XYZ file of C-alpha atoms in Angstrom:
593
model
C -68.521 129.078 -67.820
C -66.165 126.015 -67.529
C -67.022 122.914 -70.159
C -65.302 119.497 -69.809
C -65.393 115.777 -71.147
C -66.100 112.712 -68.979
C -64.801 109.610 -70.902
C -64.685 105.714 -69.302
C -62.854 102.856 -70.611
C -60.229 102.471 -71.907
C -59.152 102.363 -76.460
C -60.418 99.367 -78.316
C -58.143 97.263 -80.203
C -59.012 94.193 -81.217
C -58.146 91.324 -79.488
C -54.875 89.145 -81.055
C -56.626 86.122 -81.713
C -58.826 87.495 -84.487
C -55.976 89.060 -86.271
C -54.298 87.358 -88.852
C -50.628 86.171 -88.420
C -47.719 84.819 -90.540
C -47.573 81.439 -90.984
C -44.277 79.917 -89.144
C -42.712 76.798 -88.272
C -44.086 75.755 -84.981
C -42.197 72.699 -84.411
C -39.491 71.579 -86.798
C -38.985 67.792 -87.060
C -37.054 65.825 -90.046
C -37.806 61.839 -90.792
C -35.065 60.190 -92.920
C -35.488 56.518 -93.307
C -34.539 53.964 -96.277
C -37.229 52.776 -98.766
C -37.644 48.759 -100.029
C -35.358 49.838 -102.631
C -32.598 50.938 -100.358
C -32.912 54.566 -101.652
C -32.747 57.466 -98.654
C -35.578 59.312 -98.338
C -36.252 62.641 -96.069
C -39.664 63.351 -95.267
C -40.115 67.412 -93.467
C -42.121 66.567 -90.965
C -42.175 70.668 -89.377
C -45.643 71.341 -88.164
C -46.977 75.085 -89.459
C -49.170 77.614 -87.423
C -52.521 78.437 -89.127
C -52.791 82.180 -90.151
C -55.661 82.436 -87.733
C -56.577 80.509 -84.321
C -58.812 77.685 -85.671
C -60.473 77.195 -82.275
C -61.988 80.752 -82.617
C -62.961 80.781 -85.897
C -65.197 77.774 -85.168
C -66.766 79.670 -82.340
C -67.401 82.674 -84.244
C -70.627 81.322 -85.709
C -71.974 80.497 -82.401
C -72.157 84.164 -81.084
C -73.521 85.310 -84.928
C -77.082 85.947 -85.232
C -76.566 85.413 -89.512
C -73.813 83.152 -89.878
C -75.212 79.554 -89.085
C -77.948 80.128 -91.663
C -75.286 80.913 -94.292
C -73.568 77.883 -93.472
C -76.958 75.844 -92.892
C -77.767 76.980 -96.517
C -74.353 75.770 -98.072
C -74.901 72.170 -96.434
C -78.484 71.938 -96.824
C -78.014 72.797 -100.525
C -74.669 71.298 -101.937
C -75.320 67.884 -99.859
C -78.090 67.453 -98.150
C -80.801 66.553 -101.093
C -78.803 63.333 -100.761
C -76.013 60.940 -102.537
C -76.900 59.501 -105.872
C -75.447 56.959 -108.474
C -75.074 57.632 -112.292
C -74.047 56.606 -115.462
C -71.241 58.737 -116.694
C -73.066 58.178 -120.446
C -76.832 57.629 -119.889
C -77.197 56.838 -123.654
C -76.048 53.558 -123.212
C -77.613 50.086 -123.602
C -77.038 49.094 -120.075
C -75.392 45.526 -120.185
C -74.726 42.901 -117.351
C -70.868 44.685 -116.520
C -72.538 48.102 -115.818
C -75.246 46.086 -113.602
C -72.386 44.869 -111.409
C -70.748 48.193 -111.362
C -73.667 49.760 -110.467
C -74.631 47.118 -107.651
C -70.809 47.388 -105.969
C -70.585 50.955 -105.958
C -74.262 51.181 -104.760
C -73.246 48.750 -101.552
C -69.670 50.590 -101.290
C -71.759 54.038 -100.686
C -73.855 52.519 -98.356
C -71.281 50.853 -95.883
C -68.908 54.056 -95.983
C -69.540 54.718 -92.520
C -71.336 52.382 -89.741
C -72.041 54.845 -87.351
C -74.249 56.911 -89.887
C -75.249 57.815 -92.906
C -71.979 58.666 -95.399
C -73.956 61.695 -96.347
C -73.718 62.974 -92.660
C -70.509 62.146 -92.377
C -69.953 64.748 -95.690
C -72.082 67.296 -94.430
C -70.286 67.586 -91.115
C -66.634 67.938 -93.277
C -68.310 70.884 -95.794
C -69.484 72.218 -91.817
C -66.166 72.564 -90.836
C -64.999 74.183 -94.038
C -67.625 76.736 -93.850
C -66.851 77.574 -90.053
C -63.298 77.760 -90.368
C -62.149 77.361 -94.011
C -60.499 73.655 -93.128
C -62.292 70.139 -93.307
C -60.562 66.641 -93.537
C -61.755 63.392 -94.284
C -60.253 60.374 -92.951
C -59.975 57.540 -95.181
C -60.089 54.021 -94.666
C -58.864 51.085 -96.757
C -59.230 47.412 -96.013
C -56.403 45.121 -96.451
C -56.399 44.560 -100.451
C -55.972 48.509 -100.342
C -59.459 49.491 -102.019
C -61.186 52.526 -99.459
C -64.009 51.331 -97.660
C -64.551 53.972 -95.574
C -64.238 57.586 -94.768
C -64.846 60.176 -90.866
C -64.638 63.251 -90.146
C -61.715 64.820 -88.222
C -62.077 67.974 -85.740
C -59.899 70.630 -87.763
C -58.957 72.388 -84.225
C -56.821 70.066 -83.302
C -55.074 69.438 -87.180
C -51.504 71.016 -87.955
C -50.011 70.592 -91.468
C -46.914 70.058 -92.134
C -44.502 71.855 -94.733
C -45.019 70.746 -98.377
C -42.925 67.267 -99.953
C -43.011 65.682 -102.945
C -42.918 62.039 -102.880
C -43.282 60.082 -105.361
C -46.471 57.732 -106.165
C -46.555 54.058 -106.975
C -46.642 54.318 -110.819
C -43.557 57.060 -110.347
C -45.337 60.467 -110.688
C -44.145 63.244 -108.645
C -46.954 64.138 -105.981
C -47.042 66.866 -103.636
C -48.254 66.165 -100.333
C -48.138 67.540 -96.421
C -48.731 64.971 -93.239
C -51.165 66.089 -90.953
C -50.997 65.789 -86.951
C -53.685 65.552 -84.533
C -53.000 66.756 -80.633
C -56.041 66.558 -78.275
C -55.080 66.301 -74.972
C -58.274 65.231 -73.676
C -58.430 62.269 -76.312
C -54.513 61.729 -76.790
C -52.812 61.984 -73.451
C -51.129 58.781 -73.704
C -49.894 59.737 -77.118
C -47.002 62.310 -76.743
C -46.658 63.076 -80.713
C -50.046 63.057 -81.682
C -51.660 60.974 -83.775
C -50.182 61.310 -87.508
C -51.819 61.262 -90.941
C -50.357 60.892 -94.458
C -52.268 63.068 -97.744
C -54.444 60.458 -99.490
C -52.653 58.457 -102.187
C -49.536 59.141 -100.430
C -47.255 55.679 -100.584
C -45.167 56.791 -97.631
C -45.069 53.638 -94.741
C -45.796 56.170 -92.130
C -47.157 55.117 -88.507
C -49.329 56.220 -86.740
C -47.067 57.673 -83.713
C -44.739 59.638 -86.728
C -42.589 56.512 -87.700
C -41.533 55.007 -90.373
C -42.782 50.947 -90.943
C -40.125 48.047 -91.485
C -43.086 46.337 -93.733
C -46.188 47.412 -95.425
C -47.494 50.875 -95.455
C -47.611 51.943 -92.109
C -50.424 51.830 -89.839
C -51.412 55.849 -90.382
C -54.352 56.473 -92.323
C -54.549 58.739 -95.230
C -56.748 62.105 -94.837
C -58.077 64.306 -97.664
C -57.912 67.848 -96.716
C -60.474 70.790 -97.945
C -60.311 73.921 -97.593
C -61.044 77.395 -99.014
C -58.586 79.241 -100.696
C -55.079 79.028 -102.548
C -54.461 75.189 -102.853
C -50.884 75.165 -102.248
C -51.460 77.317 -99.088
C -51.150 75.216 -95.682
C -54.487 75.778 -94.106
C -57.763 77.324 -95.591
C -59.610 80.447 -94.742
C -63.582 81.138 -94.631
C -64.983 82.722 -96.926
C -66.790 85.155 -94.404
C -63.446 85.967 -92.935
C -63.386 89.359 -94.771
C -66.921 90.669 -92.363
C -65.643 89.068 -89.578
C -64.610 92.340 -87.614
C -68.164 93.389 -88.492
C -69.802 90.545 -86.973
C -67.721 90.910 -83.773
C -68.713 94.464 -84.200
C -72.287 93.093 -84.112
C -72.028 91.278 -81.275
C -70.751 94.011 -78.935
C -73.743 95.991 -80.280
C -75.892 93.244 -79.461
C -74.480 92.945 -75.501
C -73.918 96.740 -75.339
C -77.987 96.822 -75.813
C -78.518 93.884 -73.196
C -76.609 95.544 -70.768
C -78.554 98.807 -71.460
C -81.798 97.300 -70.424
C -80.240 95.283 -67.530
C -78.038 97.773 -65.877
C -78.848 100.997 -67.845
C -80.669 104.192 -66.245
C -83.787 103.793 -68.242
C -84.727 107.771 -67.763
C -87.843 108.601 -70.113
C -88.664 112.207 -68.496
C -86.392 115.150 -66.923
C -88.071 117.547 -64.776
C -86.545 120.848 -64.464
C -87.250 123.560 -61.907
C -85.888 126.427 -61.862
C -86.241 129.047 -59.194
C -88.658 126.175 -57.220
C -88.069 122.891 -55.326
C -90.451 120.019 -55.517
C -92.864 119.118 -52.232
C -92.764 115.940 -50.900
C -95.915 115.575 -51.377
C -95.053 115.877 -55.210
C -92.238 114.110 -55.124
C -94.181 111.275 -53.168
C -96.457 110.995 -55.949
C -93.895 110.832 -58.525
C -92.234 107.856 -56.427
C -95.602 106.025 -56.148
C -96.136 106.299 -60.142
C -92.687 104.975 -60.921
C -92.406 101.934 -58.602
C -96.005 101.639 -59.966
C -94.676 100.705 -63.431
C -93.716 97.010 -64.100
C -90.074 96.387 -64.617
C -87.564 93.337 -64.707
C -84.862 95.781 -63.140
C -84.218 98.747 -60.570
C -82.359 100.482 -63.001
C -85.946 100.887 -65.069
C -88.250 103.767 -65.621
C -86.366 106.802 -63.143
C -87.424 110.513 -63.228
C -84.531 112.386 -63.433
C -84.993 115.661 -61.456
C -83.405 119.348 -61.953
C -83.570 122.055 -59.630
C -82.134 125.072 -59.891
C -81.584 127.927 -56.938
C -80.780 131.503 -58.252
C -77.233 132.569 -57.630
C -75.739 136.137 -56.728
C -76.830 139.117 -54.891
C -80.513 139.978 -53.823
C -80.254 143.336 -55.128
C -79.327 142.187 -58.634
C -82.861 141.436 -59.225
C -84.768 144.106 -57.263
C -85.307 145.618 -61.195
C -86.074 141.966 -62.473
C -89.522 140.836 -61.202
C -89.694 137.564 -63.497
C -86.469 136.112 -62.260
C -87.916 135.432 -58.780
C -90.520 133.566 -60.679
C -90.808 129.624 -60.281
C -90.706 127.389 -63.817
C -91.427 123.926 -64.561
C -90.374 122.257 -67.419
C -90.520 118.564 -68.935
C -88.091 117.480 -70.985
C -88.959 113.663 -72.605
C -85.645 111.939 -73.380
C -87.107 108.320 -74.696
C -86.996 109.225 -77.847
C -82.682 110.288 -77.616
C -81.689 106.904 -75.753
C -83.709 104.817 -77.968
C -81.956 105.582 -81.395
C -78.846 105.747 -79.307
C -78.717 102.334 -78.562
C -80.283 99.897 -81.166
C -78.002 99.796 -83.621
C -80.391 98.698 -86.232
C -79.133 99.780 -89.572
C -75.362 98.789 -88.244
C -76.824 94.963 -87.973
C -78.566 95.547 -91.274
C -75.016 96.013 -92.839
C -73.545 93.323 -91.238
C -76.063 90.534 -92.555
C -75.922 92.436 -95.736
C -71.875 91.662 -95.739
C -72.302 88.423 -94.632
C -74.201 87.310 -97.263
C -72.512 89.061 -100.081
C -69.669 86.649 -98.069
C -71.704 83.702 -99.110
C -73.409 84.474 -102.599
C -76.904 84.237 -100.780
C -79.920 86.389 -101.281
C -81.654 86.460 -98.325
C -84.305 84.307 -98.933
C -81.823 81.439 -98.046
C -81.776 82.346 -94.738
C -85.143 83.939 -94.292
C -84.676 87.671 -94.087
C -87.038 88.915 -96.711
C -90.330 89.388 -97.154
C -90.664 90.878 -100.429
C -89.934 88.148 -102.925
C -92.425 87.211 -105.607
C -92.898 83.712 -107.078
C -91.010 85.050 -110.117
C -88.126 86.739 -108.413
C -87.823 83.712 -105.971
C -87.746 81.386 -108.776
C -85.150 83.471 -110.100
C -82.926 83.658 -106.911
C -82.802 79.918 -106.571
C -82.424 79.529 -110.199
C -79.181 82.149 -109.992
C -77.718 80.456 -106.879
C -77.979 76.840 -107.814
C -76.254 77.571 -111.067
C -73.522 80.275 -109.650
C -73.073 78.641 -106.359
C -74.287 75.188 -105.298
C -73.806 73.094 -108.530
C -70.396 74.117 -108.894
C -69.715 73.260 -105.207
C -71.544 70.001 -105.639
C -69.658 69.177 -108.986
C -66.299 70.333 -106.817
C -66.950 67.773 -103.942
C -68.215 64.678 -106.433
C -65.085 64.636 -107.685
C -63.314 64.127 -104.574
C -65.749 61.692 -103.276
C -64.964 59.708 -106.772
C -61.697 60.170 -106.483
C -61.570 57.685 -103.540
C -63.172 54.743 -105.664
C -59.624 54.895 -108.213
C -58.641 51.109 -106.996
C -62.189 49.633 -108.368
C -61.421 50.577 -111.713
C -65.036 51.983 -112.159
C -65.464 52.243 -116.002
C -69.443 53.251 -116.555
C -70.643 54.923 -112.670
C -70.235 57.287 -110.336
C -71.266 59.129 -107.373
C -73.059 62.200 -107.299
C -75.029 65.042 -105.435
C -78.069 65.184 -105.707
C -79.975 68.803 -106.432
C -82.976 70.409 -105.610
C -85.838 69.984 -108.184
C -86.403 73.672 -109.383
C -88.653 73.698 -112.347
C -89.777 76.683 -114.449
C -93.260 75.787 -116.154
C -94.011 78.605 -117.496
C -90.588 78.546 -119.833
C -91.228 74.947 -120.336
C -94.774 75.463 -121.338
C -93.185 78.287 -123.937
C -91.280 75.862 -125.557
C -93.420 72.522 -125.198
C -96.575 73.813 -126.773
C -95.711 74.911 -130.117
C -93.155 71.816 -130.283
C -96.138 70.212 -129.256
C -98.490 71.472 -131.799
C -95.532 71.098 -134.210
C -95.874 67.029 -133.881
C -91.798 68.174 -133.175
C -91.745 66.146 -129.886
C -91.631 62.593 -128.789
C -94.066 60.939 -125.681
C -89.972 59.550 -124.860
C -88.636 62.941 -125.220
C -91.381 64.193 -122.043
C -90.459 61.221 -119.775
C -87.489 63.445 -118.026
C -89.548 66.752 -118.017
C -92.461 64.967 -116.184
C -90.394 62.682 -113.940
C -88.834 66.062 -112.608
C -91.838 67.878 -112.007
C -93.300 64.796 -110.519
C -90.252 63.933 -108.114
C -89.742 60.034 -109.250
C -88.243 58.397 -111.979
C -89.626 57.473 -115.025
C -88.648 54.965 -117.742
C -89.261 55.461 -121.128
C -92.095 53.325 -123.191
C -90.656 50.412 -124.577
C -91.934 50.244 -128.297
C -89.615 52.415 -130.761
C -93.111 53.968 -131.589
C -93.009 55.934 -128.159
C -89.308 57.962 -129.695
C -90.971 59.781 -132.625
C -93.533 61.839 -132.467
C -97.596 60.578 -132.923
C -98.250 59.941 -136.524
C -94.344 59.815 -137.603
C -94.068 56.155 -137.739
C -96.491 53.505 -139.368
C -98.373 51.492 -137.166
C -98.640 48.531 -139.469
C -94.560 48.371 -140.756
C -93.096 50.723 -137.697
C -90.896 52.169 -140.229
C -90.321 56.117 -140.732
C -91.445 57.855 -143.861
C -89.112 60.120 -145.999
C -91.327 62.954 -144.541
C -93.374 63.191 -141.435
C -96.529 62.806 -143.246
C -97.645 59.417 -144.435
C -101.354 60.812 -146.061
C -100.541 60.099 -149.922
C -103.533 62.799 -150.421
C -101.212 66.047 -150.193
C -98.447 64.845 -152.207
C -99.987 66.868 -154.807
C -98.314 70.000 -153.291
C -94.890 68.962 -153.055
C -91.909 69.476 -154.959
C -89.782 67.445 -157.475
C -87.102 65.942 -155.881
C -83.658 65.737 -157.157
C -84.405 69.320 -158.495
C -81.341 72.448 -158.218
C -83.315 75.818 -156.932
C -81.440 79.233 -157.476
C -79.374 78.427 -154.545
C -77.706 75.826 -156.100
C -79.148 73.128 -153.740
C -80.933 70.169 -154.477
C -84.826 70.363 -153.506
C -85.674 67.873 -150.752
C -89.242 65.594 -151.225
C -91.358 67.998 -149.267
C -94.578 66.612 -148.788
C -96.828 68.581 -145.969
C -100.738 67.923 -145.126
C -102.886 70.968 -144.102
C -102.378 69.691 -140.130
C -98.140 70.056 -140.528
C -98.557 73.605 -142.426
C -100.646 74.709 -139.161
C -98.184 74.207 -137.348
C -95.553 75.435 -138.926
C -96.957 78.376 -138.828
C -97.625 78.322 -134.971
C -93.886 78.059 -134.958
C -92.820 81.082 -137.033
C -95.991 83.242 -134.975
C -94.733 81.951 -131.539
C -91.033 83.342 -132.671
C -92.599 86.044 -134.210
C -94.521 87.302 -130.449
C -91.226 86.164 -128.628
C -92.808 83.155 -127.112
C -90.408 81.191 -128.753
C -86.573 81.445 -129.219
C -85.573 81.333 -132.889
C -82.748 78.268 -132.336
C -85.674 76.598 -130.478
C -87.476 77.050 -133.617
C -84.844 76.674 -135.872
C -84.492 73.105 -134.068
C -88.168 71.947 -134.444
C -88.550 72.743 -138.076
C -85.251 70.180 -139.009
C -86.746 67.764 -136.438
C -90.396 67.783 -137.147
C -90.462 68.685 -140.934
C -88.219 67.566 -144.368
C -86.077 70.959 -144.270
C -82.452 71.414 -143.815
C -81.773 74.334 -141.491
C -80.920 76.490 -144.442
C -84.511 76.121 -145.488
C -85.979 76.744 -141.492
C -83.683 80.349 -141.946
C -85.312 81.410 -144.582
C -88.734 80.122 -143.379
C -88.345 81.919 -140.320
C -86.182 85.132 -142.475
C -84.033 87.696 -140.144
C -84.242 88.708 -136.742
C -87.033 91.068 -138.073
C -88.848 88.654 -139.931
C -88.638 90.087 -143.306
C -88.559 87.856 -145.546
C -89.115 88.857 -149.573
C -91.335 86.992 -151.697
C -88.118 85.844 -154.073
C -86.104 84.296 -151.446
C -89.426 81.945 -150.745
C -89.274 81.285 -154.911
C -85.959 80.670 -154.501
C -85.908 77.981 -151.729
C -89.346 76.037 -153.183
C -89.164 77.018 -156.233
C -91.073 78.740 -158.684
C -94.529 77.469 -158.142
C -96.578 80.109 -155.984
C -99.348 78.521 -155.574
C -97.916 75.936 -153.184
C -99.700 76.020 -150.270
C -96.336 76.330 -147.493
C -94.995 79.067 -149.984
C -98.579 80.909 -149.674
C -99.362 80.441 -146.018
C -95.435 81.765 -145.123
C -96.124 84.579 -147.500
C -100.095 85.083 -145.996
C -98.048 85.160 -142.424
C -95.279 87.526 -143.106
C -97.595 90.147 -144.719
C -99.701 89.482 -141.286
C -96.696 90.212 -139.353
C -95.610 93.525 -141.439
C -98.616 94.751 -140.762
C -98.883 94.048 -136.507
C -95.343 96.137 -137.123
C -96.645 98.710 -138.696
């Protein structure tokens, strides 16, 4: 018995364009030219090949079945909840100067661009950074110099230059690279390109690669983004580690289409050995399988066996069963099918992909197991690991462009998605609550998020303590929170030294503040409520220092002896906060035990 191999095709490489290459000098060019000064001043002007072909990265998310989502989610997310305007301090009393600042950088926003929105205009740069690592804003300026616009360049057709330092127009060394744009379809009449200068760069450069006689050159100024080492020429996606995986994916992907287009779609072998079918059989079989509905020929075949016996007649004169006839079915569905989906390898590649991005998959809809707890908590992890710090990375840019205004008291900002836990701020806002610890002012921000619209505070300086703090009649606040003269009778003397060697405060409590005071120390004591929450609303809401709220509240275990309660309000037991803390400590020792 002879055994051989049949093999097709030829070994698999991948192709050049997706591997990664040097970065070299692609075209070397030198500008010298003489500034207003008279000084001599060389600008490198040698263009620099990106590490990978930009052209194909871009199309890469186009034949990826995970990677637009990703991408999706990182615009959707870091800019597309909109632009916003703020006050860099919100505590202060606006006056007529931050008006007009907010009023010119509100219009200034909204005439960025003309042919859209500014915030599309953003999105489509963070698009390009995504797909391909590289995104560039061009930047306009009107004739007084201030930026009054910004577009979007195509990175494909962007080279950088080698690296310069210049210097600016208050005499600091910059760094900067000039950027050229070849399309041949939009720039045939231009032989050099079109060239652009790195924003804030005072070089008079034009816009064909010259150098202007007078003013600053006709070339506009670009702002480049990209992923990766900032002194690098060009930027890399962050997916570009998976990326032999998702071209992995994709032959997977057309290696099953072509199996149901032009593959032998055999579900049953037929072997006979020592027999031949009849053609009345075979008829039959024929009839059954052009019988089945299929887009192709190459669908639903019975693959047929027969088998003569070899050698001598007299070999099996001793052998009665080998002249007998056999039939056998053999199904082989079950073989081709896990043969060719590939399932778990495109489970691994989504799984890379958005390890890639920091995503869980609920981003890009690929689970169906999430609770309303562990989705909160997904969103909650990603906005503060991934989005705000992206959002926070392009403000600054986009505020970098206003420098000229001189803006003293606004900026711009991202806005975020409105994810809001109530059931931790319920934990914290009903003993604070029952505490008298909180303001109706201090709510305004907490209910304006939930609700999705602003809300200004009351007016009335009632509306910033809490109900009951502040007389009605004078709208003056007491020493203490309480204003009933009727429990001053268990209160301290003031100006006294305890044990401690601290001067005893006025405490003066009525039997509604000693409730809930103790609501605080039981909602710490069931873990409702974190002890520096606590520790915050007993020096808010009630005359203690925070020495005092320690020793109200004791350890971490919430033991607290009997003399360190003496020692703190002195020596009378009978008051009533020493023997409601003492009633609720013994309550608590004995849940504990």
């Amino acid at each position: 018995m002879t055994s051989k191999v049949i093999s097709g095709g030829r070994n698999g490489t991948v192709p050049e364009k997706f591997q990664v290459k040097d970065v070299h000098i692609a075209k070397e060019r030198t500008l010298k030219y003489n500034s207003k000064g008279g000084a001599k001043e060389i600008r490198d002007l040698s263009l620099l090949s990106p590490p990978y072909d930009v052209t194909m990265l871009r199309s890469i998310p186009d034949i990826s079945d995970i990677l637009n989502q990703c991408i999706e989610a990182y615009v959707t997310n870091v800019v597309g909840f909109g632009m916003g305007i703020r006050y860099k301090v919100d505590d202060l009393d606006e006056t007529e100067e931050m008006k007009t600042e907010w009023n010119q950088l509100e219009s200034i926003v909204a005439e960025l661009s003309f042919e859209r929105p500014a915030k599309e205009v953003i999105e489509e740069v963070i698009r390009h950074v995504e797909e391909c690592g590289n995104g560039y804003f061009e930047v306009i300026r009107n004739l007084k110099g201030e930026v009054v616009g910004i577009d979007s360049i195509k990175p494909e057709f962007i080279s950088v230059t080698k690296l310069n330092r210049v210097q600016s127009k208050d005499g600091q060394e910059i760094k900067v690279r000039y950027f050229c744009f070849q399309d041949a379809t939009m720039d045939s009449t231009i032989e050099n390109g079109t060239w652009y200068k790195t924003y804030g760069d005072p070089t008079p450069l034009n816009k064909n690669g010259s150098v202007s006689s007078e003013g600053n050159g006709t070339a506009t100024e670009v702002m480049h983004l990209k992923i990766g080492d900032f002194q690098e020429p060009y930027g890399v996606p962050r997916w570009i580690g998976p990326l032999i995986k998702i071209l992995g994916n994709r032959k997977a992907d057309e290696l099953n289409y072509r199996y149901f287009t032009q593959g032998r779609h055999i579900p049953l072998a037929i072997l006979l050995e020592n027999a031949q079918l009849t053609e009345a059989s075979e008829a039959s079989l024929q009839n059954y399988a052009n019988g089945i509905g299929s887009e192709g020929e190459s669908q639903h075949k019975f693959l047929v066996i027969e088998a003569e016996k070899m050698g001598p007649t007299d070999d099996m004169l001793f052998d009665e069963n080998k002249d007998k006839p056999a039939i056998k079915l053999e199904k082989l569905s079950d073989i081709l099918q896990q043969d060719a989906l590939f399932l778990e390898y495109d489970k691994n590649v989504i799984d890379a992909v958005l390890g890639a991005f920091r995503l869980p998959p609920i981003y890009v809809a690929r689970s169906s197991d999430y609770t309303r707890a562990t989705a909160e908590t997904a969103k909650e992890l990603t906005e503060e690991q991934v989005f705000q710090p992206q959002r926070e990375s392009y403000s600054w840019r986009i505020n970098s462009l206003f420098r000229e205004y001189d803006f003293k008291y606004v900026e711009v900002f991202f806005k975020s998605s409105n994810i809001v836990n109530m059931e931790d701020i319920k934990a914290i806002l009903d003993p604070a609550i029952q505490a008298n610890a909180v303001a109706p002012n201090d709510l305004r921000d907490i209910v304006s998020k939930v609700l999705a619209k602003p809300l200004e505070p009351f007016d009335g300086e009632q509306y910033n303590y809490p109900n009951g703090s502040v007389q009605a009649d004078q709208g003056m606040i007491p020493n203490a929170l309480s204003t009933n003269a009727d429990f001053e009778n268990a209160q301290l003397e003031p100006g006294e030294t305890n044990q401690l060697g601290q001067t005893v405060q006025q405490v003066s409590l009525n039997g509604a503040q000693i409730t809930s005071l103790v609501n605080i120390v039981q909602a710490v004591a069931s873990g409702k409520l974190p002890r520096s929450s606590a520790l915050e609303m007993i020096t808010a809401a009630f005359p203690f220092d925070e020495e005092k709220a320690k020793q109200i509240l004791g350890d971490s275990n919430f033991v607290i002896a009997d003399e360190s309660i003496q020692k703190a309000y002195g020596q009378n037991s009978t008051s009533d906060l020493a023997a409601t803390v003492r009633r609720l400590i013994k309550e608590v020792r004995s849940r504990d035990d």
